[in-house]
CSV table of C-alpha atoms in Angstrom, one decimal:
chain,number,residue,atom,x,y,z
A,20,MET,CA,-59.7,-81.4,-36.3
A,21,GLY,CA,-61.4,-82.1,-39.7
A,22,TYR,CA,-65.0,-83.2,-39.4
A,23,PHE,CA,-65.8,-84.5,-42.9
A,24,ASP,CA,-69.0,-86.5,-42.2
A,25,ALA,CA,-71.7,-83.9,-42.6
A,26,ALA,CA,-73.8,-86.3,-44.8
A,27,SER,CA,-74.3,-88.4,-41.7
A,28,SER,CA,-75.0,-85.5,-39.4
A,29,ALA,CA,-74.0,-81.8,-39.8
A,30,PRO,CA,-72.7,-79.8,-36.9
A,31,LEU,CA,-75.3,-77.9,-35.0
A,32,HIS,CA,-75.7,-74.5,-36.7
A,33,PRO,CA,-75.2,-71.5,-34.4
A,34,VAL,CA,-78.7,-70.2,-35.2
A,35,ALA,CA,-80.1,-73.6,-34.2
A,36,ARG,CA,-78.4,-73.5,-30.9
A,37,GLN,CA,-79.7,-70.0,-30.2
A,38,ALA,CA,-83.2,-70.9,-31.2
A,39,LEU,CA,-83.1,-74.1,-29.2
A,40,LEU,CA,-82.0,-72.4,-26.0
A,41,ALA,CA,-84.6,-69.6,-26.4
A,42,SER,CA,-87.5,-72.0,-27.1
A,43,LEU,CA,-86.6,-74.1,-24.0
A,44,ASP,CA,-87.7,-71.0,-22.0
A,45,GLU,CA,-90.7,-70.0,-24.1
A,46,GLY,CA,-92.0,-73.2,-25.8
A,47,TRP,CA,-92.3,-75.7,-23.0
A,48,ALA,CA,-96.1,-75.6,-22.7
A,49,ASP,CA,-98.7,-77.6,-24.6
A,50,PRO,CA,-99.5,-75.8,-27.9
A,51,ALA,CA,-102.9,-77.3,-27.9
A,52,ARG,CA,-104.0,-75.4,-24.8
A,53,LEU,CA,-105.8,-72.1,-24.8
A,54,TYR,CA,-104.1,-70.4,-21.8
A,55,ARG,CA,-101.3,-67.9,-22.2
A,56,GLU,CA,-98.4,-70.4,-22.1
A,57,GLY,CA,-100.1,-72.7,-24.5
A,58,ARG,CA,-100.9,-69.8,-26.9
A,59,ARG,CA,-97.2,-68.7,-26.8
A,60,ALA,CA,-96.1,-72.3,-27.7
A,61,ARG,CA,-98.7,-72.5,-30.5
A,62,MET,CA,-97.3,-69.2,-32.0
A,63,LEU,CA,-93.8,-70.7,-32.0
A,64,LEU,CA,-95.0,-73.9,-33.6
A,65,ASP,CA,-97.0,-72.1,-36.3
A,66,ALA,CA,-94.1,-69.8,-37.1
A,67,ALA,CA,-91.7,-72.7,-37.4
A,68,ARG,CA,-94.2,-74.5,-39.7
A,69,GLU,CA,-94.5,-71.4,-41.9
A,70,ALA,CA,-90.7,-71.0,-42.1
A,71,ALA,CA,-90.2,-74.7,-43.0
A,72,ALA,CA,-93.0,-74.6,-45.5
A,73,GLU,CA,-91.5,-71.6,-47.2
A,74,ALA,CA,-88.1,-73.3,-47.5
A,75,VAL,CA,-89.7,-76.5,-48.9
A,76,GLY,CA,-92.1,-74.6,-51.3
A,77,CYS,CA,-95.4,-75.9,-49.9
A,78,ARG,CA,-98.4,-74.8,-48.0
A,79,ALA,CA,-98.0,-74.7,-44.2
A,80,ASP,CA,-101.0,-77.1,-43.8
A,81,GLU,CA,-99.3,-79.7,-46.0
A,82,LEU,CA,-96.2,-80.0,-43.7
A,83,VAL,CA,-96.0,-81.9,-40.4
A,84,PHE,CA,-93.1,-82.4,-38.0
A,85,THR,CA,-92.1,-86.0,-37.1
A,86,SER,CA,-89.6,-87.5,-34.6
A,87,SER,CA,-87.0,-88.2,-37.3
A,88,GLY,CA,-86.4,-88.3,-41.1
A,89,THR,CA,-86.7,-92.1,-40.9
A,90,ARG,CA,-90.1,-91.8,-39.2
A,91,ALA,CA,-91.2,-89.3,-41.9
A,92,VAL,CA,-90.2,-91.8,-44.6
A,93,HIS,CA,-92.0,-94.7,-43.0
A,94,ALA,CA,-95.1,-92.7,-42.3
A,95,GLY,CA,-95.1,-91.2,-45.7
A,96,ILE,CA,-94.8,-94.5,-47.6
A,97,ALA,CA,-97.3,-96.3,-45.4
A,98,GLY,CA,-99.8,-93.5,-45.6
A,99,ALA,CA,-99.6,-93.1,-49.3
A,100,LEU,CA,-99.8,-96.8,-50.0
A,101,ALA,CA,-102.8,-97.1,-47.7
A,102,GLY,CA,-104.5,-94.1,-49.3
A,103,ARG,CA,-104.2,-95.8,-52.8
A,104,HIS,CA,-104.8,-99.4,-51.8
A,105,ARG,CA,-107.8,-99.6,-54.2
A,106,VAL,CA,-105.5,-98.8,-57.1
A,107,GLY,CA,-103.1,-101.6,-56.2
A,108,ARG,CA,-100.1,-102.5,-54.0
A,109,HIS,CA,-97.2,-101.9,-56.4
A,110,LEU,CA,-94.3,-99.8,-55.1
A,111,ILE,CA,-91.4,-98.4,-57.1
A,112,VAL,CA,-88.1,-97.4,-55.5
A,113,SER,CA,-84.6,-96.8,-56.8
A,114,ALA,CA,-81.8,-99.2,-56.0
A,115,VAL,CA,-79.8,-96.5,-54.3
A,116,GLU,CA,-82.4,-95.1,-51.9
A,117,HIS,CA,-81.6,-94.6,-48.2
A,118,SER,CA,-82.1,-97.7,-46.1
A,119,SER,CA,-85.2,-96.2,-44.5
A,120,VAL,CA,-86.9,-96.3,-47.9
A,121,LEU,CA,-85.6,-99.8,-48.7
A,122,HIS,CA,-86.7,-101.1,-45.3
A,123,ALA,CA,-90.2,-99.7,-45.8
A,124,ALA,CA,-90.2,-101.4,-49.3
A,125,ASP,CA,-89.1,-104.7,-47.7
A,126,ALA,CA,-91.9,-104.5,-45.1
A,127,HIS,CA,-94.4,-103.7,-47.9
A,128,GLU,CA,-93.3,-106.7,-49.9
A,129,ALA,CA,-93.4,-109.0,-46.8
A,130,GLY,CA,-97.0,-107.9,-46.3
A,131,GLY,CA,-98.0,-109.0,-49.7
A,132,GLY,CA,-97.2,-106.0,-51.8
A,133,SER,CA,-95.0,-105.9,-54.9
A,134,VAL,CA,-91.8,-103.8,-55.3
A,135,THR,CA,-89.9,-102.8,-58.5
A,136,GLN,CA,-86.4,-101.6,-57.9
A,137,ILE,CA,-85.0,-99.2,-60.5
A,138,GLU,CA,-81.4,-99.7,-61.5
A,139,VAL,CA,-78.8,-96.9,-61.8
A,140,ASP,CA,-75.8,-96.3,-64.1
A,141,ARG,CA,-72.2,-96.2,-62.9
A,142,ARG,CA,-72.7,-92.6,-61.8
A,143,GLY,CA,-75.6,-93.6,-59.5
A,144,ARG,CA,-78.3,-91.9,-61.6
A,145,VAL,CA,-81.7,-93.3,-62.6
A,146,THR,CA,-83.4,-92.4,-65.9
A,147,PRO,CA,-87.0,-91.1,-66.2
A,148,ALA,CA,-87.6,-93.7,-68.9
A,149,SER,CA,-86.8,-96.5,-66.4
A,150,TYR,CA,-89.5,-95.1,-64.1
A,151,ALA,CA,-91.9,-94.8,-67.0
A,152,ASP,CA,-91.3,-98.5,-68.0
A,153,ALA,CA,-91.9,-99.6,-64.4
A,154,LEU,CA,-95.2,-97.9,-64.0
A,155,ARG,CA,-98.2,-100.3,-64.0
A,156,PRO,CA,-102.0,-99.9,-63.6
A,157,ASP,CA,-101.6,-101.1,-60.0
A,158,THR,CA,-98.7,-98.8,-59.1
A,159,ALA,CA,-99.7,-97.0,-55.9
A,160,LEU,CA,-96.5,-95.0,-55.2
A,161,ALA,CA,-93.1,-94.3,-56.5
A,162,CYS,CA,-90.1,-93.1,-54.5
A,163,LEU,CA,-86.9,-91.3,-55.5
A,164,GLN,CA,-84.3,-89.5,-53.4
A,165,SER,CA,-83.3,-86.0,-54.5
A,166,ALA,CA,-79.6,-86.8,-54.1
A,167,ASN,CA,-77.6,-89.8,-52.9
A,168,HIS,CA,-76.3,-89.9,-49.4
A,169,GLU,CA,-73.2,-91.9,-50.2
A,170,VAL,CA,-71.9,-90.5,-53.5
A,171,GLY,CA,-73.7,-87.2,-53.8
A,172,THR,CA,-75.3,-87.8,-57.2
A,173,GLU,CA,-78.4,-85.7,-57.8
A,174,GLN,CA,-81.4,-87.4,-59.4
A,175,PRO,CA,-83.7,-86.1,-62.2
A,176,VAL,CA,-86.6,-85.6,-59.8
A,177,ALA,CA,-88.5,-83.1,-61.9
A,178,GLU,CA,-88.5,-85.4,-64.9
A,179,VAL,CA,-89.4,-88.5,-62.9
A,180,ALA,CA,-92.2,-86.5,-61.2
A,181,ALA,CA,-93.6,-85.5,-64.6
A,182,VAL,CA,-93.6,-89.1,-65.7
A,183,CYS,CA,-95.4,-90.2,-62.6
A,184,ARG,CA,-97.9,-87.3,-62.7
A,185,GLU,CA,-98.8,-88.2,-66.2
A,186,SER,CA,-99.8,-91.7,-65.0
A,187,GLY,CA,-101.5,-90.4,-61.9
A,188,VAL,CA,-99.0,-91.9,-59.6
A,189,PRO,CA,-97.7,-89.9,-56.6
A,190,LEU,CA,-93.9,-89.5,-56.2
A,191,LEU,CA,-92.4,-89.4,-52.7
A,192,VAL,CA,-89.0,-87.6,-52.6
A,193,ASP,CA,-86.5,-88.2,-49.8
A,194,ALA,CA,-84.8,-84.8,-49.7
A,195,ALA,CA,-82.8,-85.4,-46.6
A,196,GLN,CA,-79.4,-84.6,-48.2
A,197,SER,CA,-80.4,-81.8,-50.4
A,198,LEU,CA,-83.1,-79.6,-48.7
A,199,GLY,CA,-80.5,-77.5,-47.0
A,200,TRP,CA,-79.1,-76.5,-50.4
A,201,GLY,CA,-82.4,-75.5,-52.0
A,202,PRO,CA,-86.0,-76.6,-52.7
A,203,VAL,CA,-86.7,-79.8,-54.7
A,204,GLU,CA,-87.9,-78.9,-58.2
A,205,GLY,CA,-90.7,-80.7,-59.9
A,206,ASP,CA,-94.3,-81.7,-59.4
A,207,TRP,CA,-93.7,-84.2,-56.6
A,208,SER,CA,-96.5,-85.3,-54.3
A,209,LEU,CA,-94.8,-86.2,-50.9
A,210,LEU,CA,-91.5,-85.1,-49.4
A,211,THR,CA,-89.4,-86.1,-46.4
A,212,ALA,CA,-86.4,-84.6,-44.7
A,213,SER,CA,-84.3,-84.6,-41.5
A,214,ALA,CA,-83.1,-81.6,-39.6
A,215,HIS,CA,-79.8,-82.9,-38.4
A,216,LYS,CA,-78.7,-83.2,-42.1
A,217,TRP,CA,-78.7,-79.4,-42.5
A,218,GLY,CA,-77.4,-78.3,-39.1
A,219,GLY,CA,-80.6,-78.6,-37.1
A,220,PRO,CA,-81.0,-80.7,-34.0
A,221,SER,CA,-81.5,-84.5,-34.2
A,222,GLY,CA,-85.0,-85.9,-33.5
A,223,VAL,CA,-86.9,-83.6,-36.0
A,224,GLY,CA,-88.1,-84.7,-39.4
A,225,LEU,CA,-90.4,-83.2,-42.0
A,226,LEU,CA,-93.2,-84.9,-43.9
A,227,VAL,CA,-95.0,-83.0,-46.6
A,228,VAL,CA,-98.2,-84.4,-48.3
A,229,ARG,CA,-99.5,-82.2,-51.1
A,230,LYS,CA,-103.2,-81.4,-51.1
A,231,GLY,CA,-105.1,-83.8,-53.3
A,232,VAL,CA,-102.8,-86.8,-52.5
A,233,ARG,CA,-104.8,-89.7,-51.1
A,234,PHE,CA,-103.2,-90.4,-47.7
A,235,VAL,CA,-104.4,-92.5,-44.8
A,236,SER,CA,-102.3,-92.3,-41.6
A,237,GLN,CA,-101.4,-95.6,-40.1
A,238,GLY,CA,-101.5,-96.6,-36.5
A,239,PRO,CA,-103.8,-95.4,-33.7
A,240,ALA,CA,-105.5,-92.0,-34.2
A,241,ASP,CA,-103.8,-89.0,-32.7
A,242,GLU,CA,-104.8,-85.3,-32.7
A,243,ARG,CA,-101.2,-84.0,-33.1
A,244,GLU,CA,-99.8,-82.8,-36.4
A,245,SER,CA,-103.0,-83.4,-38.4
A,246,GLY,CA,-103.0,-87.0,-37.2
A,247,ARG,CA,-99.9,-87.8,-39.2
A,248,ALA,CA,-97.3,-87.8,-36.5
A,249,ALA,CA,-98.4,-89.1,-33.1
A,250,GLY,CA,-97.1,-87.7,-29.9
A,251,PHE,CA,-96.3,-84.4,-28.2
A,252,GLU,CA,-94.4,-82.1,-30.5
A,253,ASN,CA,-90.7,-81.5,-29.7
A,254,LEU,CA,-91.2,-77.8,-29.8
A,255,PRO,CA,-87.7,-76.6,-29.0
A,256,GLY,CA,-86.3,-79.0,-31.6
A,257,ILE,CA,-88.8,-77.9,-34.2
A,258,VAL,CA,-88.2,-74.2,-33.7
A,259,ALA,CA,-84.4,-74.8,-33.9
A,260,ALA,CA,-84.9,-76.9,-37.0
A,261,ALA,CA,-86.9,-74.3,-38.9
A,262,ALA,CA,-84.6,-71.4,-37.8
A,263,SER,CA,-81.5,-73.3,-38.9
A,264,LEU,CA,-83.1,-74.3,-42.3
A,265,ARG,CA,-83.8,-70.6,-43.0
A,266,ALA,CA,-80.3,-69.7,-41.9
A,267,VAL,CA,-78.5,-72.3,-44.1
A,268,ARG,CA,-80.6,-71.4,-47.1
A,269,ALA,CA,-79.4,-67.8,-46.8
A,270,GLU,CA,-75.8,-69.0,-46.8
A,271,ALA,CA,-76.3,-71.8,-49.4
A,272,GLY,CA,-75.7,-70.0,-52.6
A,273,GLN,CA,-72.2,-68.6,-51.7
A,274,GLU,CA,-71.2,-71.7,-49.7
A,275,ALA,CA,-72.2,-74.1,-52.5
A,276,VAL,CA,-69.7,-72.4,-54.8
A,277,ARG,CA,-66.9,-72.6,-52.3
A,278,LEU,CA,-67.5,-76.3,-51.3
A,279,ARG,CA,-67.8,-77.3,-54.9
A,280,GLU,CA,-64.4,-76.0,-55.5
A,281,LEU,CA,-63.0,-77.9,-52.5
A,282,THR,CA,-64.6,-81.2,-53.4
A,283,GLU,CA,-63.5,-80.8,-57.0
A,284,ARG,CA,-60.0,-80.3,-55.7
A,285,ILE,CA,-60.3,-83.6,-53.9
A,286,ARG,CA,-61.7,-85.4,-56.9
A,287,VAL,CA,-58.8,-84.2,-59.1
A,288,ARG,CA,-55.9,-84.5,-56.7
A,289,VAL,CA,-56.6,-87.8,-55.0
A,290,PRO,CA,-56.2,-89.9,-58.1
A,291,ARG,CA,-53.0,-88.0,-58.9
A,292,SER,CA,-51.4,-88.6,-55.5
A,293,VAL,CA,-52.8,-92.0,-54.7
A,294,PRO,CA,-52.5,-94.8,-57.3
A,295,ASP,CA,-55.3,-97.2,-58.1
A,296,VAL,CA,-58.2,-95.0,-56.9
A,297,GLU,CA,-61.7,-94.8,-58.4
A,298,VAL,CA,-63.6,-91.6,-57.8
A,299,VAL,CA,-67.3,-92.5,-57.9
A,300,GLY,CA,-70.5,-90.5,-58.4
A,301,ASP,CA,-71.6,-88.1,-61.1
A,302,PRO,CA,-68.8,-85.5,-61.7
A,303,GLU,CA,-71.2,-82.7,-62.5
A,304,ARG,CA,-74.7,-83.3,-61.1
A,305,ARG,CA,-73.8,-83.8,-57.5
A,306,LEU,CA,-74.3,-82.1,-54.1
A,307,PRO,CA,-71.7,-79.4,-53.3
A,308,GLY,CA,-70.0,-81.0,-50.3
A,309,ILE,CA,-69.8,-84.7,-51.1
A,310,VAL,CA,-67.0,-86.6,-52.8
A,311,THR,CA,-66.4,-90.4,-52.7
A,312,PHE,CA,-63.6,-92.5,-53.8
A,313,SER,CA,-62.4,-96.1,-53.4
A,314,CYS,CA,-58.8,-97.4,-53.1
A,315,LEU,CA,-57.7,-100.8,-54.4
A,316,TYR,CA,-56.0,-103.1,-52.0
A,317,VAL,CA,-57.1,-101.2,-48.9
A,318,ASP,CA,-59.2,-102.3,-45.9
A,319,GLY,CA,-61.8,-99.5,-45.5
A,320,GLU,CA,-62.1,-99.8,-41.7
A,321,THR,CA,-58.3,-99.7,-41.2
A,322,LEU,CA,-58.0,-96.6,-43.5
A,323,LEU,CA,-60.8,-94.8,-41.5
A,324,HIS,CA,-58.9,-95.5,-38.3
A,325,GLU,CA,-55.7,-94.2,-39.8
A,326,LEU,CA,-57.4,-91.0,-40.9
A,327,ASP,CA,-59.1,-90.6,-37.5
A,328,ARG,CA,-55.6,-90.8,-35.9
A,329,GLU,CA,-54.6,-87.9,-38.2
A,330,GLY,CA,-57.6,-85.9,-37.0
A,331,PHE,CA,-60.1,-86.5,-39.9
A,332,SER,CA,-63.6,-87.9,-39.4
A,333,VAL,CA,-64.8,-89.5,-42.6
A,334,SER,CA,-67.2,-92.4,-43.4
A,335,SER,CA,-67.2,-95.3,-45.8
A,336,GLY,CA,-69.6,-97.4,-47.8
A,337,SER,CA,-67.1,-100.2,-47.8
A,338,SER,CA,-68.1,-103.7,-46.7
A,339,CYS,CA,-65.2,-103.6,-44.3
A,340,THR,CA,-67.0,-101.0,-42.1
A,341,SER,CA,-70.3,-102.9,-42.1
A,342,SER,CA,-71.4,-105.1,-39.3
A,343,THR,CA,-73.0,-107.3,-41.9
A,344,LEU,CA,-69.8,-107.6,-43.9
A,345,THR,CA,-71.6,-106.9,-47.2
A,346,PRO,CA,-70.9,-104.2,-49.7
A,347,SER,CA,-72.7,-100.9,-49.6
A,348,HIS,CA,-76.0,-101.3,-51.5
A,349,VAL,CA,-75.3,-98.0,-53.3
A,350,LEU,CA,-71.8,-99.0,-54.5
A,351,LYS,CA,-73.1,-102.4,-55.5
A,352,ALA,CA,-76.0,-101.0,-57.5
A,353,MET,CA,-73.5,-98.7,-59.3
A,354,GLY,CA,-71.2,-101.5,-60.1
A,355,VAL,CA,-68.1,-99.6,-58.8
A,356,LEU,CA,-65.3,-100.6,-56.5
A,357,SER,CA,-66.3,-100.9,-52.9
A,358,GLU,CA,-63.1,-101.8,-51.1
A,359,GLY,CA,-61.2,-99.0,-49.4
A,360,ASN,CA,-64.1,-96.7,-49.8
A,361,VAL,CA,-64.0,-93.1,-48.3
A,362,ARG,CA,-66.8,-90.6,-48.3
A,363,VAL,CA,-65.8,-87.0,-47.6
A,364,SER,CA,-68.8,-84.8,-46.9
A,365,LEU,CA,-67.8,-81.3,-46.0
A,366,PRO,CA,-70.0,-79.2,-43.6
A,367,MET,CA,-70.7,-75.6,-44.4
A,368,GLY,CA,-67.8,-73.4,-43.3
A,369,THR,CA,-65.1,-76.1,-43.7
A,370,PRO,CA,-61.7,-74.3,-43.9
A,371,GLU,CA,-59.6,-74.6,-47.0
A,372,GLU,CA,-56.6,-75.5,-45.0
A,373,ASP,CA,-58.4,-78.6,-43.5
A,374,VAL,CA,-58.9,-79.9,-47.0
A,375,GLU,CA,-55.3,-79.2,-47.9
A,376,ARG,CA,-54.1,-81.1,-44.9
A,377,PHE,CA,-56.3,-84.0,-45.7
A,378,LEU,CA,-54.9,-84.2,-49.2
A,379,ALA,CA,-51.4,-84.1,-47.7
A,380,VAL,CA,-52.2,-86.9,-45.2
A,381,LEU,CA,-54.2,-89.3,-47.4
A,382,PRO,CA,-51.4,-90.7,-49.6
A,383,GLY,CA,-49.3,-91.8,-46.6
A,384,ALA,CA,-52.3,-93.3,-44.8
A,385,VAL,CA,-53.3,-95.3,-47.9
A,386,ALA,CA,-49.7,-96.4,-48.4
A,387,GLY,CA,-49.4,-97.5,-44.8
A,388,VAL,CA,-52.6,-99.6,-45.0
A,389,ARG,CA,-51.4,-101.2,-48.3
A,390,GLU,CA,-48.1,-102.0,-46.8
A,391,LYS,CA,-49.8,-103.8,-43.9
A,392,LEU,CA,-51.9,-105.8,-46.3
A,393,GLY,CA,-49.3,-106.2,-49.0
A,394,ALA,CA,-47.7,-109.3,-47.5
A,395,PRO,CA,-50.4,-111.6,-46.3
A,396,VAL,CA,-50.0,-115.3,-46.1
A,397,PRO,CA,-49.8,-116.2,-49.7
A,398,ALA,CA,-52.9,-117.8,-51.1
A,399,ALA,CA,-52.7,-121.3,-52.4
A,400,THR,CA,-52.4,-121.3,-56.1
A,401,VAL,CA,-52.6,-124.4,-58.4
A,402,GLN,CA,-52.6,-124.9,-62.1
A,403,GLN,CA,-55.9,-126.3,-63.4
A,404,ASP,CA,-55.7,-127.0,-67.1
A,405,ASP,CA,-55.0,-123.5,-68.6
A,406,ALA,CA,-56.3,-121.6,-65.5
A,407,LEU,CA,-54.5,-120.5,-62.4
A,408,VAL,CA,-56.6,-121.0,-59.3
A,409,VAL,CA,-56.3,-118.7,-56.3
A,410,ASP,CA,-57.8,-120.0,-53.1
A,411,ALA,CA,-58.9,-117.0,-51.1
A,412,LEU,CA,-61.6,-118.7,-49.1
A,413,GLY,CA,-62.0,-117.4,-45.7
A,414,LYS,CA,-60.3,-114.1,-46.5
A,415,ARG,CA,-62.1,-110.8,-46.5
A,416,CYS,CA,-61.7,-108.2,-49.3
A,417,PRO,CA,-59.4,-106.6,-50.3
A,418,ILE,CA,-57.2,-109.8,-49.8
A,419,PRO,CA,-58.8,-111.7,-52.7
A,420,VAL,CA,-58.2,-108.8,-55.0
A,421,ILE,CA,-54.7,-108.4,-53.7
A,422,GLU,CA,-54.0,-112.0,-54.4
A,423,LEU,CA,-55.5,-111.7,-57.9
A,424,ALA,CA,-53.3,-108.7,-58.7
A,425,LYS,CA,-50.2,-110.7,-57.5
A,426,VAL,CA,-50.7,-113.7,-59.9
A,427,ILE,CA,-52.3,-112.1,-63.0
A,428,GLY,CA,-48.8,-111.7,-64.4
A,429,ASP,CA,-48.1,-115.4,-64.0
A,430,VAL,CA,-50.5,-116.4,-66.7
A,431,PRO,CA,-50.0,-115.8,-70.4
A,432,VAL,CA,-52.2,-113.3,-72.3
A,433,GLY,CA,-55.4,-115.1,-72.9
A,434,GLY,CA,-55.0,-117.3,-69.9
A,435,THR,CA,-57.4,-117.1,-66.9
A,436,VAL,CA,-57.3,-116.9,-63.2
A,437,ARG,CA,-60.1,-118.4,-61.0
A,438,VAL,CA,-60.4,-116.7,-57.7
A,439,LEU,CA,-62.2,-118.7,-55.0
A,440,SER,CA,-63.8,-116.5,-52.5
A,441,ASP,CA,-66.7,-116.7,-50.0
A,442,ASP,CA,-66.7,-112.9,-49.3
A,443,GLU,CA,-69.7,-111.2,-50.8
A,444,ALA,CA,-67.7,-108.1,-51.5
A,445,ALA,CA,-65.6,-110.0,-54.1
A,446,ARG,CA,-68.6,-110.2,-56.4
A,447,LEU,CA,-68.4,-106.5,-56.8
A,448,ASP,CA,-64.7,-105.7,-56.3
A,449,ILE,CA,-63.2,-108.3,-58.7
A,450,PRO,CA,-65.1,-107.0,-61.7
A,451,ALA,CA,-64.4,-103.4,-60.6
A,452,TRP,CA,-60.6,-104.3,-60.5
A,453,CYS,CA,-60.8,-105.8,-64.0
A,454,GLU,CA,-62.3,-102.6,-65.4
A,455,MET,CA,-59.7,-100.4,-63.6
A,456,ARG,CA,-56.8,-102.6,-64.7
A,457,GLY,CA,-57.9,-103.4,-68.3
A,458,GLN,CA,-58.4,-107.1,-67.7
A,459,GLU,CA,-61.5,-109.1,-68.8
A,460,TYR,CA,-64.0,-110.3,-66.2
A,461,VAL,CA,-65.3,-113.5,-67.6
A,462,GLY,CA,-67.9,-114.2,-64.9
A,463,GLU,CA,-68.8,-116.1,-61.8
A,464,GLU,CA,-69.0,-119.8,-61.5
A,465,PRO,CA,-70.3,-122.1,-58.8
A,466,ALA,CA,-67.8,-123.6,-56.4
A,467,ASP,CA,-67.9,-126.1,-53.5
A,468,HIS,CA,-67.6,-123.2,-51.1
A,469,GLY,CA,-68.3,-119.6,-52.1
A,470,ALA,CA,-67.9,-118.8,-55.8
A,471,ALA,CA,-65.2,-118.8,-58.4
A,472,TYR,CA,-64.6,-115.5,-60.1
A,473,VAL,CA,-62.9,-116.0,-63.5
A,474,VAL,CA,-60.6,-113.3,-64.9
A,475,ARG,CA,-58.9,-113.4,-68.3
A,476,ARG,CA,-55.6,-111.6,-68.8
A,477,VAL,CA,-55.8,-109.4,-71.9
A,478,SER,CA,-52.8,-107.1,-71.3
């Protein structure tokens, strides 16, 4: 079986398992107590904190353990904003942040704060200049992930941190995807991470607040974890998280080289073996194990089921796998194709033969899905002046794009096709199709239902 979804949750590292089992026997007592069992538990907790702080590159008293990475993000953003409320209530985030950051931003805005969202290029990267332009006298906090969870693109954290530091604004870095590969460079102020992303147990997060950063913990006071993470510490989980972080770091250098070669193999060979594919994300500045591509005329959920039947567990940012039926916010911000999206994220130790088998299976799986979708009930087409109108209302992507591809050859060069669609994904996928196929996307027009997407044939 090929488990290729480590970006969602990495398999439990053997060292994490050993540490977890050992600490269940030794670390069950309250580390705040002075008797023998409590002292033993405190020693385990202190050792875990020291090990995690060393891996992060911070002081031990700057790091607290939380109940999850999401909880660390929410606590970090809320505490930093509260600590600088006299400066203002302006928050800066990138458009491709993890949903935990964006949800915190939404809550801040709903509470009367203001939020600036930084756009990214087609590779998913921000620019330091865009953060510099967004900074205001009332900016309380800026946030930037170290690397993207959907496409693997690494962000210029050190440069953005320098820009923020010059203006006296703290930068919170979500390092969930990258911390297992190495420390985050730059003069950042706050950092969050999640143990299950690097092979530790679920239910353990990290929150680092540098000395000198104004921070006010929110919620009722609690004596645990410096008052920044309420509740009894999950000591076995914390010990296993710290032990596994140290273990994966020891393996990271050599394993990064190997996984980069395997993901590069996927990036190069998938477009060769599968027509009409867009590989997304930065080709150079990316995490070692993540590669993402989107396939035209493919329903993402169906493709994932086909690959699952072949023994491969992959994920998708496609609208077709979302309960909200909206495109991935990351792919949307990048302006790339979202339909038929596949994210392959290889865990450490992935065998080369699993990747080769995936590359052998994928073309047939995509072809099979396309065959199933290749003969839908033909969409109604009418001639309207010099434009051909395709009525794809009520049809989910990729059907509107398939119908567009079928009729584009029926109009003369210079003629237009108006695709009527009420699927939100069409707003992203039709322009992406035009760029891939060398046609001109004219724009979006209002329609009685949904929208009309106008495409001009140029070749």
